[in-house]
Coordinates of C-alpha atoms in Angstrom, one line a residue:
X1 CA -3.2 -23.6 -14.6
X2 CA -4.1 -20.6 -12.4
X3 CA -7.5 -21.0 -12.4
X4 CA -6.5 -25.0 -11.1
X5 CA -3.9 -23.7 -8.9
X6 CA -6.9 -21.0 -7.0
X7 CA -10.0 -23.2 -7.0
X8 CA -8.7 -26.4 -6.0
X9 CA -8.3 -24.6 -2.3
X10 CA -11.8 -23.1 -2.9
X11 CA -10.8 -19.6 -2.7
X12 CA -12.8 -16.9 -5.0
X13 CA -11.0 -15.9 -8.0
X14 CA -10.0 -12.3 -8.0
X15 CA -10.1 -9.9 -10.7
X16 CA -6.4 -10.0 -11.2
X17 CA -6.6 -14.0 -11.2
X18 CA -8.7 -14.4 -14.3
X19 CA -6.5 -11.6 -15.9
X20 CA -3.2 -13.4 -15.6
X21 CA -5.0 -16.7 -16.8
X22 CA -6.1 -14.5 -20.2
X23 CA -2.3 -13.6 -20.6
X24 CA -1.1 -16.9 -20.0
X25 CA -3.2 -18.6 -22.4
X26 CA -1.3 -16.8 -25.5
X27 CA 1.8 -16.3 -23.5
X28 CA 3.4 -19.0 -22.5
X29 CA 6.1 -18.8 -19.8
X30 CA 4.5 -15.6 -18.1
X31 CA 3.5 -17.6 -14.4
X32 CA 7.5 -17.6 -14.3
X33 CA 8.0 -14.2 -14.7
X34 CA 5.9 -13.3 -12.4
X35 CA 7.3 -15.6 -10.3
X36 CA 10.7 -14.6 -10.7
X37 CA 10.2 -11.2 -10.8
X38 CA 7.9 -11.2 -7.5
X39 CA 10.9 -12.8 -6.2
X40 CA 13.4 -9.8 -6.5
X41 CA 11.3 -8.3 -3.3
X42 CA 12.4 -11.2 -0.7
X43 CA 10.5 -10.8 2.0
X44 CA 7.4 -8.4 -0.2
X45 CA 7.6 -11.5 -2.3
X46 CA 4.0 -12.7 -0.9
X47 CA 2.4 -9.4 -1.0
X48 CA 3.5 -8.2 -4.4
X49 CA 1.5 -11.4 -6.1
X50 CA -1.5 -11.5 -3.8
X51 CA -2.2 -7.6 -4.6
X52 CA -1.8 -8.3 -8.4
X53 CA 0.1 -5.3 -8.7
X54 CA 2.5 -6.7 -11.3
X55 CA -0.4 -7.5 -13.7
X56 CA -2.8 -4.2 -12.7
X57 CA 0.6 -2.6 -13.9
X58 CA 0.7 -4.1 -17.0
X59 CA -2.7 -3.5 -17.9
X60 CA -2.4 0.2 -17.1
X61 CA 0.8 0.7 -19.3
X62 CA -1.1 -1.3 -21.9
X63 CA -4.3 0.4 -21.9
X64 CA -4.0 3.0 -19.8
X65 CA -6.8 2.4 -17.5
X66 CA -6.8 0.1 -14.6
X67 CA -9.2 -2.4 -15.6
X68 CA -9.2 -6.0 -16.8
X69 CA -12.0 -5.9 -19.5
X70 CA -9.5 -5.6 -22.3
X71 CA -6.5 -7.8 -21.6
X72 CA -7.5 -10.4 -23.5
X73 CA -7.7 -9.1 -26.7
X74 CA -4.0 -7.5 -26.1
X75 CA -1.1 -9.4 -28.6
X76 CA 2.1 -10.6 -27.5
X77 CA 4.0 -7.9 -28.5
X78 CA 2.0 -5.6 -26.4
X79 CA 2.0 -7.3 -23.5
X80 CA 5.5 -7.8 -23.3
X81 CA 6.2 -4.2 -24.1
X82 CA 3.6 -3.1 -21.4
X83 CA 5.4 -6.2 -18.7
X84 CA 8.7 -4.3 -19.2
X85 CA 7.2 -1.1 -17.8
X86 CA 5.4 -2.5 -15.2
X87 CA 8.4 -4.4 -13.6
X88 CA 10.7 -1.0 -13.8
X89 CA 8.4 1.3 -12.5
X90 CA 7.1 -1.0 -9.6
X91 CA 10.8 -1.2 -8.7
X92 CA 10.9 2.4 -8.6
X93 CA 7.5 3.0 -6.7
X94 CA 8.3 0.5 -3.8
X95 CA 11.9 1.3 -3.6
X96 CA 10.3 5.2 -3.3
X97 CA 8.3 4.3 -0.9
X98 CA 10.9 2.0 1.2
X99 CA 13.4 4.6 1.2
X100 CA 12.1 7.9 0.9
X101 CA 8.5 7.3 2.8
X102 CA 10.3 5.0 5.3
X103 CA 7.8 2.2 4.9
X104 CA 9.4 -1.0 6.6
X105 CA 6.3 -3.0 5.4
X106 CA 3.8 -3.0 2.9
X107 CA 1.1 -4.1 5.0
X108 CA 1.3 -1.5 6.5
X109 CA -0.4 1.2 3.7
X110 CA -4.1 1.3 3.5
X111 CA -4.0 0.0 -0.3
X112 CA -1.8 -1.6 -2.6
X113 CA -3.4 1.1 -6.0
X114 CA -0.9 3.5 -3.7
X115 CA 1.6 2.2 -5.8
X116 CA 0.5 2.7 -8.8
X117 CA 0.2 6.3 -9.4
X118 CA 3.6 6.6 -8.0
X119 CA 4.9 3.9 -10.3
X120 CA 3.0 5.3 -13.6
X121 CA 4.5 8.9 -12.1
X122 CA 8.1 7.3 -12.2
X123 CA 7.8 6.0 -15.5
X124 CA 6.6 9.2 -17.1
X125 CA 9.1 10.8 -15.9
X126 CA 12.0 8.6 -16.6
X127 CA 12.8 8.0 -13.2
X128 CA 14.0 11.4 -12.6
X129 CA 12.4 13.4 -9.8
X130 CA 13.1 16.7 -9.1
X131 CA 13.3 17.9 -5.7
X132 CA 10.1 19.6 -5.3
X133 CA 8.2 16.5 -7.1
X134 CA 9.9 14.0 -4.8
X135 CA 8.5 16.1 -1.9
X136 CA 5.2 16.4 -3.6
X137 CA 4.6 13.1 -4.7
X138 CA 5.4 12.1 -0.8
X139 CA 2.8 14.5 0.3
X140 CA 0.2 12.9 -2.3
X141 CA 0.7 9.1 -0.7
X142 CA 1.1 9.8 3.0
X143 CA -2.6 11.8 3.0
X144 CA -3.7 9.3 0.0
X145 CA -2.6 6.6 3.0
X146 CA -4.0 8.5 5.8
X147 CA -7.9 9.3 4.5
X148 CA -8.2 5.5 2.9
X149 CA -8.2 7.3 -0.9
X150 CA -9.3 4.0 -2.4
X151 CA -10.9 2.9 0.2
X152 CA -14.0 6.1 -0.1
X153 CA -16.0 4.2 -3.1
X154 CA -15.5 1.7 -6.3
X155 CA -11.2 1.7 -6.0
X156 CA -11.2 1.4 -9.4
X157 CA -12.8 4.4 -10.8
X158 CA -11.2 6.1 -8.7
X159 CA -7.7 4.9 -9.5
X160 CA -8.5 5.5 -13.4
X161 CA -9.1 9.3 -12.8
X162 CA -5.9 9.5 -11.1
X163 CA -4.5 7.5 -14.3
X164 CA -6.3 10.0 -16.5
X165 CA -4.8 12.6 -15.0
X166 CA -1.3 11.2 -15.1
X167 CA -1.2 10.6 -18.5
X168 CA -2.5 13.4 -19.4
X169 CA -1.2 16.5 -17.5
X170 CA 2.0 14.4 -16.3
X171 CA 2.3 16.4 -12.8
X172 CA 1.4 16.2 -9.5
X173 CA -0.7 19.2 -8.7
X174 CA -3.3 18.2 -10.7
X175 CA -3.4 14.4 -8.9
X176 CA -3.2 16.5 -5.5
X177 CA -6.0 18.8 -6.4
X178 CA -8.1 15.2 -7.3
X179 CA -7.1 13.8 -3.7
X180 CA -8.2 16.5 -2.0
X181 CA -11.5 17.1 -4.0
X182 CA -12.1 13.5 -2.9
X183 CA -11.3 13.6 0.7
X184 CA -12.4 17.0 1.4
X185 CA -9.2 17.6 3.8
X186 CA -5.6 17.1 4.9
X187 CA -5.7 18.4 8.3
X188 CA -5.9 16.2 11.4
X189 CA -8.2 17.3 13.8
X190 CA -9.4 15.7 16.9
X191 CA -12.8 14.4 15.6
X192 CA -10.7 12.6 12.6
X193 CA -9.2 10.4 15.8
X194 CA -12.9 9.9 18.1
X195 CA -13.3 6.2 17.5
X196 CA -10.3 5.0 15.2
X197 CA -9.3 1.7 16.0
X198 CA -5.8 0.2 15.1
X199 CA -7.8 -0.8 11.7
X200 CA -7.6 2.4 10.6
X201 CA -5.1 3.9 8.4
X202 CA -4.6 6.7 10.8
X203 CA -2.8 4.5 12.6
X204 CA -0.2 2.9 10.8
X205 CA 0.3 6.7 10.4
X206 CA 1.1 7.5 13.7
X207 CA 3.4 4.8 13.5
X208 CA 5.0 6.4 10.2
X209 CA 5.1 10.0 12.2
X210 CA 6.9 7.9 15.1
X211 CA 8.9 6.0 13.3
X212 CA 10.2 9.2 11.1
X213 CA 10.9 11.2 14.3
X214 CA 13.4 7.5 15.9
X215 CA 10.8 7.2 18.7
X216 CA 12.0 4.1 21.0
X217 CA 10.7 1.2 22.9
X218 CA 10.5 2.8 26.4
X219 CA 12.4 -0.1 27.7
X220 CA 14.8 -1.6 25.1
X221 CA 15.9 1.3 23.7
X222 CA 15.9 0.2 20.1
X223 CA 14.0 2.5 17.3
X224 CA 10.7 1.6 16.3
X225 CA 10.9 -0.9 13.4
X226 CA 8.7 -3.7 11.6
X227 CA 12.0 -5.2 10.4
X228 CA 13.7 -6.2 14.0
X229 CA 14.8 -9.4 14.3
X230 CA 13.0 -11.8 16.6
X231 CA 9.6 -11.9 18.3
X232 CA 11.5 -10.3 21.8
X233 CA 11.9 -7.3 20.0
X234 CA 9.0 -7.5 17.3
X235 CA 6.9 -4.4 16.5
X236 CA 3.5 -4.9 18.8
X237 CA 0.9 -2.1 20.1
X238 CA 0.4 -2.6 23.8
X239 CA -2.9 -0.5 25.8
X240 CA -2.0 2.5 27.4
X241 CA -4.6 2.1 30.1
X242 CA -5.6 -1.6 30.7
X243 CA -8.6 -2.7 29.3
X244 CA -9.7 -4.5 32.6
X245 CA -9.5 -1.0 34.6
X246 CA -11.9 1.1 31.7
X247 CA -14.5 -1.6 31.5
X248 CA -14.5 -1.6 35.2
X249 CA -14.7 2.1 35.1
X250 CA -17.6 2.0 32.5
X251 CA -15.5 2.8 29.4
X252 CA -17.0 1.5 26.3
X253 CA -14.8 -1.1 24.2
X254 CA -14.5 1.3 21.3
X255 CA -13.2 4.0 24.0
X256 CA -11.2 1.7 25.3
X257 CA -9.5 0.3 21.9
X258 CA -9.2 3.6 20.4
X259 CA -6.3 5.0 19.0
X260 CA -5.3 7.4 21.9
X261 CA -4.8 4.8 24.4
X262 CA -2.7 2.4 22.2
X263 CA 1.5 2.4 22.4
X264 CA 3.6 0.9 20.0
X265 CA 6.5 -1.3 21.9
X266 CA 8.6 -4.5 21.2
X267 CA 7.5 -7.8 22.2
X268 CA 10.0 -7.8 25.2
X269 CA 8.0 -4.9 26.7
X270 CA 4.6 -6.0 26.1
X271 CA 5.5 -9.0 28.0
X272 CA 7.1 -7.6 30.8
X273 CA 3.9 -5.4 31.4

């Protein structure tokens, strides 16, 4: 069904695809749960099955590792027991982020495998953070967001040695200690900015920064959100400094899109420049 359901648009099977098609094949009904559960995060509905999160998950509380290579030779029973895991502690991990982080939208984060740790974290832990590991594990995705974590070589490997040390050491000094092995540093200098466009995940987290200290549209007034209603006061990035005047004045395009001259506004504003 899935692999009909994929192909007949001609788009490449991922990873995740041919997984759920495995599972499917012995149990029977699962396209509906996933459906149904996917369902539960309205308007995250979209992204939460196009990541494959729900069925990464599964595999990881099943195996724990991240990869598919195994999932068919799972049973029933272990699946099922594994699916129960993964829809609680997803639940946890993007209410966490939602609330806590103050992520208005998913898009927004520089991977969907920042989820998981936070989600495996949850379940070990029965759902109940202390203080200290709330704080810690918030520290852990905003610099795992901000230097592209899965983004600096094969995602996967480097998601299963955060697993390994999840499930093994169950804390979050250990995962920090990995992140920053990786990416070398959590500081922000000015070099770290030379060049970023609005691709980069440094900034969506400006727009995290702003957004956590209730910057405002210059002209409407209202907070700086993702989820405002209508497309007067939709979230848009506007240039500080035209483009028309730098290229006139000999500014190269990648000077001239960089991050330091781009402003978050509503849609009102941008127009009304």
């Amino acid at each position: 069904e899935i692999f009909i359901r994929v192909n007949s648009l001609g788009i490449k099977l991922r990873s995740s695809d041919l997984a759920l098609a495995q599972i499917t094949s012995k149990w029977k009904g699962f396209m509906k749960q996933i459906e149904e559960f996917a369902a539960e995060f309205q308007e995250d509905e979209d992204y939460i099955i196009e990541s494959g999160l729900s069925v990464r998950l599964l595999t990881i509380f099943a195996t724990h590792q991240s990869r598919f290579k195994t999932i068919g030779k799972l049973s029933v029973k272990m699946l099922k027991s594994a699916w129960e895991k993964a829809k609680d502690s997803l639940r946890f991990a993007i209410n966490f982020v939602k609330s806590n982080a103050e992520i208005d939208n998913l898009k927004h984060i520089s991977s969907p495998f920042l989820l998981i740790p936070i989600a495996v974290f949850g379940n070990l832990k029965g759902e109940k953070l202390t203080f200290g590991e709330e704080k810690m594990l918030l520290r852990w995705f905003f610099f795992a967001h901000m230097r592209g974590h899965y983004s600096m070589g094969s995602s996967e490997s480097i998601l299963d040695a955060d697993l390994s040390s999840l499930f093994k050491n169950k804390n979050l000094t250990d995962l920090t200690n990995i992140l920053q092995n990786h990416v070398k540093k959590f500081f922000v200098e000015v070099n770290d900015l030379q060049g970023k466009t609005r691709r980069s995940p440094m900034f969506s987290m400006l727009y995290f920064v702003l957004k956590h200290n209730e910057a405002k549209d210059w002209l409407s007034g209202l907070c700086l959100s993702a989820k405002h209603v209508g497309k007067s006061h939709s979230l848009q990035c506007h240039h500080i400094f035209p483009k028309s005047v730098l290229r006139e004045a000999d500014y190269e395009k990648r000077e001239i899109n960089e991050i330091a001259n781009l402003a978050f506004i509503g849609g009102m504003t941008n127009r009304h420049i």
